[in-house]
Amino acid sequence: LINKGEYFGEMAIIESYPRNATIIAKGDVSVVEISEKEMNEYFKQNPDEIIVIMKHLGSRIQAMENDYEEAQRLLKELQEADAAKKKSLFSKLKKHIDRYQSNKDNEITMPNADPLRETLKGTADEGFGQIELYDAGSVIYEEGNLSNSMYILHVGTVGLYKDYGTPGETKTGEAQEVSFFGEMGMIADQPRKATAVAEDDETYVEIIDPDNLEAIFQSCPIKIIMILRYLSYRLRKLDYDFINTCKMITETYG
């Protein structure tokens, strides 16, 4: 259900991605249609909407993350459960079975981030993002902190760690050269889920804040479009991983 003031269909113009749902009006509605060609002009006239649509994508990412994590927990429980406990878990399976069955006949391919990186190359010195250089071992942000910045990694490698600096330290991910990280801190107003650490000397990072989005768009609109495309890519990647987990649950235990 889509409410007044909300966006829908945005992935089709951000990434020229096929529609994955049919939208039906419930009664009389009035909508503003924005084509791919009109997107830059729309943001020029409505710069405040840049962060609005980013937060919209962020809320969808959060919802998909929650579903994916629940499916992963359920799969782990099923793998570890004895026969009696498996029976008690079946009631939790329905929405995952339904989600997989509804997508079974549609080919869902693994999204590729390489085109994003290729387009983003060469934009480091354009726009008004703050540039920082970090030596190996420098902490860029800490797990649990509240901050509203996201980052573009132009040169180097950044590791993402849970419980960094403790005996239970675990590396959960890695940002590769010419990529984004830390975006949920800017668009979801949630504490950092990991500590970001530079792993190479002269790690070259651009810091993006909500306050400088308009200035960046005015001087380098492609950089803002790339952020939107990355958020769309991340949502599609989560959807891909979630469907595969649902497939494993359904075909193994359904």
PDB file of C-alpha atoms in Angstrom:
ATOM      1  CA  LEU A   1       0.000   0.000   0.000  1.00  0.00           C
ATOM      2  CA  ILE A   2       1.444   3.361  -1.080  1.00  0.00           C
ATOM      3  CA  ASN A   3       0.440   6.455   0.852  1.00  0.00           C
ATOM      4  CA  LYS A   4       0.200  10.128  -0.097  1.00  0.00           C
ATOM      5  CA  GLY A   5       3.592  11.735  -0.747  1.00  0.00           C
ATOM      6  CA  GLU A   6       5.468   8.452  -1.224  1.00  0.00           C
ATOM      7  CA  TYR A   7       7.514   7.496  -4.281  1.00  0.00           C
ATOM      8  CA  PHE A   8       6.994   4.340  -6.295  1.00  0.00           C
ATOM      9  CA  GLY A   9       8.479   2.961  -9.502  1.00  0.00           C
ATOM     10  CA  GLU A  10      11.767   4.761  -8.843  1.00  0.00           C
ATOM     11  CA  MET A  11      14.020   1.804  -9.704  1.00  0.00           C
ATOM     12  CA  ALA A  12      12.812   1.834 -13.312  1.00  0.00           C
ATOM     13  CA  ILE A  13      14.290   5.290 -13.932  1.00  0.00           C
ATOM     14  CA  ILE A  14      17.284   5.072 -11.584  1.00  0.00           C
ATOM     15  CA  GLU A  15      18.580   1.877 -13.208  1.00  0.00           C
ATOM     16  CA  SER A  16      16.302   1.335 -16.220  1.00  0.00           C
ATOM     17  CA  TYR A  17      15.202  -1.785 -14.363  1.00  0.00           C
ATOM     18  CA  PRO A  18      12.085  -3.780 -15.405  1.00  0.00           C
ATOM     19  CA  ARG A  19       8.997  -3.274 -13.269  1.00  0.00           C
ATOM     20  CA  ASN A  20       8.695  -5.941 -10.566  1.00  0.00           C
ATOM     21  CA  ALA A  21       5.117  -5.119  -9.537  1.00  0.00           C
ATOM     22  CA  THR A  22       1.826  -3.905 -10.981  1.00  0.00           C
ATOM     23  CA  ILE A  23       0.482  -0.691  -9.432  1.00  0.00           C
ATOM     24  CA  ILE A  24      -3.318  -0.315  -9.223  1.00  0.00           C
ATOM     25  CA  ALA A  25      -5.128   2.837  -8.087  1.00  0.00           C
ATOM     26  CA  LYS A  26      -7.501   2.322  -5.161  1.00  0.00           C
ATOM     27  CA  GLY A  27     -10.073   4.973  -6.023  1.00  0.00           C
ATOM     28  CA  ASP A  28      -9.301   8.362  -7.608  1.00  0.00           C
ATOM     29  CA  VAL A  29      -5.633   9.340  -7.287  1.00  0.00           C
ATOM     30  CA  SER A  30      -3.397  12.139  -8.532  1.00  0.00           C
ATOM     31  CA  VAL A  31       0.260  11.356  -9.279  1.00  0.00           C
ATOM     32  CA  VAL A  32       3.291  13.184 -10.654  1.00  0.00           C
ATOM     33  CA  GLU A  33       5.096  11.169 -13.329  1.00  0.00           C
ATOM     34  CA  ILE A  34       8.865  11.720 -13.634  1.00  0.00           C
ATOM     35  CA  SER A  35      10.607  10.222 -16.645  1.00  0.00           C
ATOM     36  CA  GLU A  36      14.272   9.265 -16.737  1.00  0.00           C
ATOM     37  CA  LYS A  37      14.998  12.303 -18.929  1.00  0.00           C
ATOM     38  CA  GLU A  38      13.253  14.602 -16.453  1.00  0.00           C
ATOM     39  CA  MET A  39      14.973  13.338 -13.293  1.00  0.00           C
ATOM     40  CA  ASN A  40      17.872  15.826 -13.323  1.00  0.00           C
ATOM     41  CA  GLU A  41      15.513  18.745 -13.921  1.00  0.00           C
ATOM     42  CA  TYR A  42      13.210  17.498 -11.161  1.00  0.00           C
ATOM     43  CA  PHE A  43      16.095  17.500  -8.661  1.00  0.00           C
ATOM     44  CA  LYS A  44      17.244  20.932  -9.826  1.00  0.00           C
ATOM     45  CA  GLN A  45      13.804  22.332  -9.091  1.00  0.00           C
ATOM     46  CA  ASN A  46      13.294  20.235  -5.930  1.00  0.00           C
ATOM     47  CA  PRO A  47      16.747  19.723  -4.334  1.00  0.00           C
ATOM     48  CA  ASP A  48      15.210  18.776  -0.975  1.00  0.00           C
ATOM     49  CA  GLU A  49      13.744  15.691  -2.646  1.00  0.00           C
ATOM     50  CA  ILE A  50      17.218  14.174  -3.169  1.00  0.00           C
ATOM     51  CA  ILE A  51      17.493  13.126   0.479  1.00  0.00           C
ATOM     52  CA  VAL A  52      13.764  12.238   0.563  1.00  0.00           C
ATOM     53  CA  ILE A  53      14.123   9.651  -2.205  1.00  0.00           C
ATOM     54  CA  MET A  54      17.379   8.374  -0.659  1.00  0.00           C
ATOM     55  CA  LYS A  55      15.584   7.871   2.662  1.00  0.00           C
ATOM     56  CA  HIS A  56      12.730   6.150   0.802  1.00  0.00           C
ATOM     57  CA  LEU A  57      15.184   3.670  -0.698  1.00  0.00           C
ATOM     58  CA  GLY A  58      16.853   3.336   2.709  1.00  0.00           C
ATOM     59  CA  SER A  59      13.569   2.342   4.364  1.00  0.00           C
ATOM     60  CA  ARG A  60      13.045  -0.328   1.706  1.00  0.00           C
ATOM     61  CA  ILE A  61      16.586  -1.610   2.267  1.00  0.00           C
ATOM     62  CA  GLN A  62      15.959  -1.800   6.022  1.00  0.00           C
ATOM     63  CA  ALA A  63      12.721  -3.740   5.508  1.00  0.00           C
ATOM     64  CA  MET A  64      14.419  -6.153   3.119  1.00  0.00           C
ATOM     65  CA  GLU A  65      17.385  -6.561   5.494  1.00  0.00           C
ATOM     66  CA  ASN A  66      14.961  -7.493   8.282  1.00  0.00           C
ATOM     67  CA  ASP A  67      13.224 -10.091   6.093  1.00  0.00           C
ATOM     68  CA  TYR A  68      16.549 -11.516   4.919  1.00  0.00           C
ATOM     69  CA  GLU A  69      17.960 -11.743   8.447  1.00  0.00           C
ATOM     70  CA  GLU A  70      14.760 -13.448   9.637  1.00  0.00           C
ATOM     71  CA  ALA A  71      14.970 -15.966   6.793  1.00  0.00           C
ATOM     72  CA  GLN A  72      18.631 -16.614   7.597  1.00  0.00           C
ATOM     73  CA  ARG A  73      17.827 -17.196  11.288  1.00  0.00           C
ATOM     74  CA  LEU A  74      14.988 -19.526  10.354  1.00  0.00           C
ATOM     75  CA  LEU A  75      17.206 -21.494   7.987  1.00  0.00           C
ATOM     76  CA  LYS A  76      19.844 -21.857  10.709  1.00  0.00           C
ATOM     77  CA  GLU A  77      17.204 -23.004  13.228  1.00  0.00           C
ATOM     78  CA  LEU A  78      15.906 -25.584  10.769  1.00  0.00           C
ATOM     79  CA  GLN A  79      19.404 -26.855  10.030  1.00  0.00           C
ATOM     80  CA  GLU A  80      20.142 -27.280  13.733  1.00  0.00           C
ATOM     81  CA  ALA A  81      16.723 -28.520  14.901  1.00  0.00           C
ATOM     82  CA  ASP A  82      15.702 -32.088  15.581  1.00  0.00           C
ATOM     83  CA  ALA A  83      12.587 -33.569  13.974  1.00  0.00           C
ATOM     84  CA  ALA A  84      10.253 -32.479  16.789  1.00  0.00           C
ATOM     85  CA  LYS A  85      11.416 -28.882  16.719  1.00  0.00           C
ATOM     86  CA  LYS A  86      11.227 -28.698  12.917  1.00  0.00           C
ATOM     87  CA  LYS A  87       7.500 -29.352  13.175  1.00  0.00           C
ATOM     88  CA  SER A  88       7.057 -26.369  15.490  1.00  0.00           C
ATOM     89  CA  LEU A  89       8.942 -24.137  13.035  1.00  0.00           C
ATOM     90  CA  PHE A  90       6.713 -24.863  10.047  1.00  0.00           C
ATOM     91  CA  SER A  91       4.259 -22.123  11.016  1.00  0.00           C
ATOM     92  CA  LYS A  92       7.041 -19.593  10.443  1.00  0.00           C
ATOM     93  CA  LEU A  93       7.666 -20.830   6.918  1.00  0.00           C
ATOM     94  CA  LYS A  94       4.515 -19.624   5.200  1.00  0.00           C
ATOM     95  CA  LYS A  95       5.539 -16.126   4.164  1.00  0.00           C
ATOM     96  CA  HIS A  96       8.918 -17.386   2.957  1.00  0.00           C
ATOM     97  CA  ILE A  97       7.276 -20.169   0.940  1.00  0.00           C
ATOM     98  CA  ASP A  98       4.798 -17.671  -0.517  1.00  0.00           C
ATOM     99  CA  ARG A  99       7.565 -15.223  -1.409  1.00  0.00           C
ATOM    100  CA  TYR A 100       9.611 -17.877  -3.161  1.00  0.00           C
ATOM    101  CA  GLN A 101       6.631 -19.415  -4.962  1.00  0.00           C
ATOM    102  CA  SER A 102       5.580 -16.012  -6.316  1.00  0.00           C
ATOM    103  CA  ASN A 103       9.050 -15.515  -7.837  1.00  0.00           C
ATOM    104  CA  LYS A 104       9.826 -19.096  -8.856  1.00  0.00           C
ATOM    105  CA  ASP A 105       8.938 -18.627 -12.505  1.00  0.00           C
ATOM    106  CA  ASN A 106      10.841 -15.349 -12.816  1.00  0.00           C
ATOM    107  CA  GLU A 107      14.560 -15.467 -13.438  1.00  0.00           C
ATOM    108  CA  ILE A 108      16.301 -13.325 -10.819  1.00  0.00           C
ATOM    109  CA  THR A 109      19.896 -12.702 -11.739  1.00  0.00           C
ATOM    110  CA  MET A 110      22.756 -11.608  -9.520  1.00  0.00           C
ATOM    111  CA  PRO A 111      23.116  -7.794  -9.850  1.00  0.00           C
ATOM    112  CA  ASN A 112      26.523  -6.488 -10.889  1.00  0.00           C
ATOM    113  CA  ALA A 113      28.156  -3.444  -9.260  1.00  0.00           C
ATOM    114  CA  ASP A 114      30.958  -3.128 -11.836  1.00  0.00           C
ATOM    115  CA  PRO A 115      29.108  -0.667 -14.129  1.00  0.00           C
ATOM    116  CA  LEU A 116      28.554   1.599 -11.114  1.00  0.00           C
ATOM    117  CA  ARG A 117      32.259   1.620 -10.293  1.00  0.00           C
ATOM    118  CA  GLU A 118      33.207   2.325 -13.887  1.00  0.00           C
ATOM    119  CA  THR A 119      30.837   5.310 -14.089  1.00  0.00           C
ATOM    120  CA  LEU A 120      31.951   6.651 -10.709  1.00  0.00           C
ATOM    121  CA  LYS A 121      35.648   6.670 -11.641  1.00  0.00           C
ATOM    122  CA  GLY A 122      36.986  10.138 -12.298  1.00  0.00           C
ATOM    123  CA  THR A 123      34.440  11.973 -10.140  1.00  0.00           C
ATOM    124  CA  ALA A 124      36.590  12.202  -6.991  1.00  0.00           C
ATOM    125  CA  ASP A 125      37.567  15.810  -7.650  1.00  0.00           C
ATOM    126  CA  GLU A 126      34.080  16.930  -8.707  1.00  0.00           C
ATOM    127  CA  GLY A 127      31.375  18.108  -6.371  1.00  0.00           C
ATOM    128  CA  PHE A 128      31.698  19.305  -2.800  1.00  0.00           C
ATOM    129  CA  GLY A 129      32.213  16.147  -0.783  1.00  0.00           C
ATOM    130  CA  GLN A 130      34.902  16.431   1.891  1.00  0.00           C
ATOM    131  CA  ILE A 131      38.050  14.457   1.007  1.00  0.00           C
ATOM    132  CA  GLU A 132      40.025  12.642   3.739  1.00  0.00           C
ATOM    133  CA  LEU A 133      43.185  10.534   3.582  1.00  0.00           C
ATOM    134  CA  TYR A 134      43.565   7.682   6.077  1.00  0.00           C
ATOM    135  CA  ASP A 135      46.582   5.552   6.975  1.00  0.00           C
ATOM    136  CA  ALA A 136      46.245   1.791   7.427  1.00  0.00           C
ATOM    137  CA  GLY A 137      44.561   1.005  10.742  1.00  0.00           C
ATOM    138  CA  SER A 138      42.731   4.347  11.005  1.00  0.00           C
ATOM    139  CA  VAL A 139      39.121   4.112  12.175  1.00  0.00           C
ATOM    140  CA  ILE A 140      36.727   6.006   9.880  1.00  0.00           C
ATOM    141  CA  TYR A 141      33.663   5.455  12.062  1.00  0.00           C
ATOM    142  CA  GLU A 142      32.848   3.205  15.018  1.00  0.00           C
ATOM    143  CA  GLU A 143      30.143   0.602  15.571  1.00  0.00           C
ATOM    144  CA  GLY A 144      27.238   2.031  17.556  1.00  0.00           C
ATOM    145  CA  ASN A 145      27.962   5.675  16.698  1.00  0.00           C
ATOM    146  CA  LEU A 146      25.221   7.917  15.372  1.00  0.00           C
ATOM    147  CA  SER A 147      26.436   9.955  12.398  1.00  0.00           C
ATOM    148  CA  ASN A 148      24.730  11.095   9.229  1.00  0.00           C
ATOM    149  CA  SER A 149      27.529  10.756   6.665  1.00  0.00           C
ATOM    150  CA  MET A 150      28.086   8.238   3.901  1.00  0.00           C
ATOM    151  CA  TYR A 151      31.362   7.597   2.101  1.00  0.00           C
ATOM    152  CA  ILE A 152      32.788   7.063  -1.363  1.00  0.00           C
ATOM    153  CA  LEU A 153      36.002   5.043  -1.354  1.00  0.00           C
ATOM    154  CA  HIS A 154      38.114   6.277  -4.257  1.00  0.00           C
ATOM    155  CA  VAL A 155      41.480   4.628  -3.470  1.00  0.00           C
ATOM    156  CA  GLY A 156      42.358   1.835  -1.049  1.00  0.00           C
ATOM    157  CA  THR A 157      40.388  -0.750   0.913  1.00  0.00           C
ATOM    158  CA  VAL A 158      38.110  -0.367   3.943  1.00  0.00           C
ATOM    159  CA  GLY A 159      37.295  -3.291   6.249  1.00  0.00           C
ATOM    160  CA  LEU A 160      34.005  -3.486   8.155  1.00  0.00           C
ATOM    161  CA  TYR A 161      34.223  -5.130  11.589  1.00  0.00           C
ATOM    162  CA  LYS A 162      31.913  -6.207  14.410  1.00  0.00           C
ATOM    163  CA  ASP A 163      33.388  -5.829  17.923  1.00  0.00           C
ATOM    164  CA  TYR A 164      36.520  -4.229  16.493  1.00  0.00           C
ATOM    165  CA  GLY A 165      39.525  -4.302  18.830  1.00  0.00           C
ATOM    166  CA  THR A 166      38.042  -6.983  21.110  1.00  0.00           C
ATOM    167  CA  PRO A 167      38.749 -10.729  21.350  1.00  0.00           C
ATOM    168  CA  GLY A 168      35.475 -11.321  19.489  1.00  0.00           C
ATOM    169  CA  GLU A 169      36.416  -9.104  16.525  1.00  0.00           C
ATOM    170  CA  THR A 170      34.872 -10.318  13.256  1.00  0.00           C
ATOM    171  CA  LYS A 171      35.312  -8.931   9.765  1.00  0.00           C
ATOM    172  CA  THR A 172      31.857  -8.770   8.198  1.00  0.00           C
ATOM    173  CA  GLY A 173      32.612  -7.062   4.905  1.00  0.00           C
ATOM    174  CA  GLU A 174      34.972  -5.000   2.814  1.00  0.00           C
ATOM    175  CA  ALA A 175      34.584  -1.912   0.640  1.00  0.00           C
ATOM    176  CA  GLN A 176      36.640  -2.148  -2.539  1.00  0.00           C
ATOM    177  CA  GLU A 177      38.222   0.716  -4.441  1.00  0.00           C
ATOM    178  CA  VAL A 178      35.665   3.017  -6.128  1.00  0.00           C
ATOM    179  CA  SER A 179      32.601   2.024  -4.111  1.00  0.00           C
ATOM    180  CA  PHE A 180      30.187   3.295  -1.460  1.00  0.00           C
ATOM    181  CA  PHE A 181      29.929   2.409   2.221  1.00  0.00           C
ATOM    182  CA  GLY A 182      28.238   3.693   5.379  1.00  0.00           C
ATOM    183  CA  GLU A 183      25.196   4.942   3.455  1.00  0.00           C
ATOM    184  CA  MET A 184      22.634   3.781   6.026  1.00  0.00           C
ATOM    185  CA  GLY A 185      24.046   6.214   8.579  1.00  0.00           C
ATOM    186  CA  MET A 186      22.979   9.071   6.317  1.00  0.00           C
ATOM    187  CA  ILE A 187      19.616   7.833   5.122  1.00  0.00           C
ATOM    188  CA  ALA A 188      18.275   5.648   7.940  1.00  0.00           C
ATOM    189  CA  ASP A 189      19.245   7.567  11.108  1.00  0.00           C
ATOM    190  CA  GLN A 190      20.426   4.343  12.732  1.00  0.00           C
ATOM    191  CA  PRO A 191      23.591   3.537  14.735  1.00  0.00           C
ATOM    192  CA  ARG A 192      26.511   2.140  12.805  1.00  0.00           C
ATOM    193  CA  LYS A 193      26.332  -1.661  12.609  1.00  0.00           C
ATOM    194  CA  ALA A 194      30.077  -2.017  12.140  1.00  0.00           C
ATOM    195  CA  THR A 195      33.397  -0.214  12.568  1.00  0.00           C
ATOM    196  CA  ALA A 196      34.992   0.956   9.298  1.00  0.00           C
ATOM    197  CA  VAL A 197      38.789   0.727   9.228  1.00  0.00           C
ATOM    198  CA  ALA A 198      41.225   1.809   6.499  1.00  0.00           C
ATOM    199  CA  GLU A 199      43.348  -1.192   5.486  1.00  0.00           C
ATOM    200  CA  ASP A 200      45.829   0.573   3.215  1.00  0.00           C
ATOM    201  CA  ASP A 201      47.991   3.651   3.622  1.00  0.00           C
ATOM    202  CA  GLU A 202      46.685   6.691   1.724  1.00  0.00           C
ATOM    203  CA  THR A 203      43.127   5.387   1.661  1.00  0.00           C
ATOM    204  CA  TYR A 204      41.282   8.154  -0.203  1.00  0.00           C
ATOM    205  CA  VAL A 205      37.717   8.670   1.050  1.00  0.00           C
ATOM    206  CA  GLU A 206      35.068  11.233   0.140  1.00  0.00           C
ATOM    207  CA  ILE A 207      32.567  12.114   2.886  1.00  0.00           C
ATOM    208  CA  ILE A 208      29.010  12.915   1.799  1.00  0.00           C
ATOM    209  CA  ASP A 209      26.659  14.731   4.200  1.00  0.00           C
ATOM    210  CA  PRO A 210      22.950  15.529   3.688  1.00  0.00           C
ATOM    211  CA  ASP A 211      23.789  19.246   3.838  1.00  0.00           C
ATOM    212  CA  ASN A 212      26.049  19.113   0.782  1.00  0.00           C
ATOM    213  CA  LEU A 213      23.870  16.935  -1.470  1.00  0.00           C
ATOM    214  CA  GLU A 214      22.436  19.929  -3.312  1.00  0.00           C
ATOM    215  CA  ALA A 215      25.882  21.456  -3.930  1.00  0.00           C
ATOM    216  CA  ILE A 216      27.218  18.127  -5.158  1.00  0.00           C
ATOM    217  CA  PHE A 217      24.247  17.724  -7.489  1.00  0.00           C
ATOM    218  CA  GLN A 218      24.682  21.224  -8.923  1.00  0.00           C
ATOM    219  CA  SER A 219      28.353  20.647  -9.740  1.00  0.00           C
ATOM    220  CA  CYS A 220      28.354  16.893 -10.456  1.00  0.00           C
ATOM    221  CA  PRO A 221      24.844  15.442 -10.878  1.00  0.00           C
ATOM    222  CA  ILE A 222      26.190  12.047 -11.966  1.00  0.00           C
ATOM    223  CA  LYS A 223      27.598  11.537  -8.461  1.00  0.00           C
ATOM    224  CA  ILE A 224      24.123  11.835  -6.918  1.00  0.00           C
ATOM    225  CA  ILE A 225      22.661   9.583  -9.603  1.00  0.00           C
ATOM    226  CA  MET A 226      25.371   7.020  -8.805  1.00  0.00           C
ATOM    227  CA  ILE A 227      24.412   7.086  -5.115  1.00  0.00           C
ATOM    228  CA  LEU A 228      20.775   6.444  -6.063  1.00  0.00           C
ATOM    229  CA  ARG A 229      21.840   3.636  -8.409  1.00  0.00           C
ATOM    230  CA  TYR A 230      23.961   2.106  -5.670  1.00  0.00           C
ATOM    231  CA  LEU A 231      21.006   2.122  -3.255  1.00  0.00           C
ATOM    232  CA  SER A 232      18.868   0.494  -5.953  1.00  0.00           C
ATOM    233  CA  TYR A 233      21.634  -2.067  -6.583  1.00  0.00           C
ATOM    234  CA  ARG A 234      21.851  -2.847  -2.869  1.00  0.00           C
ATOM    235  CA  LEU A 235      18.095  -3.389  -2.695  1.00  0.00           C
ATOM    236  CA  ARG A 236      18.202  -5.737  -5.686  1.00  0.00           C
ATOM    237  CA  LYS A 237      21.169  -7.633  -4.176  1.00  0.00           C
ATOM    238  CA  LEU A 238      19.266  -8.113  -0.905  1.00  0.00           C
ATOM    239  CA  ASP A 239      16.231  -9.301  -2.844  1.00  0.00           C
ATOM    240  CA  TYR A 240      18.411 -11.776  -4.758  1.00  0.00           C
ATOM    241  CA  ASP A 241      19.966 -13.147  -1.547  1.00  0.00           C
ATOM    242  CA  PHE A 242      16.579 -13.301   0.200  1.00  0.00           C
ATOM    243  CA  ILE A 243      14.906 -15.220  -2.627  1.00  0.00           C
ATOM    244  CA  ASN A 244      17.779 -17.723  -2.686  1.00  0.00           C
ATOM    245  CA  THR A 245      17.430 -18.247   1.073  1.00  0.00           C
ATOM    246  CA  CYS A 246      13.669 -18.730   0.658  1.00  0.00           C
ATOM    247  CA  LYS A 247      14.391 -21.227  -2.115  1.00  0.00           C
ATOM    248  CA  MET A 248      16.681 -23.214   0.172  1.00  0.00           C
ATOM    249  CA  ILE A 249      14.099 -23.197   2.988  1.00  0.00           C
ATOM    250  CA  THR A 250      11.240 -24.143   0.695  1.00  0.00           C
ATOM    251  CA  GLU A 251      12.968 -26.866  -1.305  1.00  0.00           C
ATOM    252  CA  THR A 252      14.716 -28.423   1.691  1.00  0.00           C
ATOM    253  CA  TYR A 253      12.041 -28.153   4.375  1.00  0.00           C
ATOM    254  CA  GLY A 254       8.808 -27.160   2.612  1.00  0.00           C
TER     255      GLY A 254
END
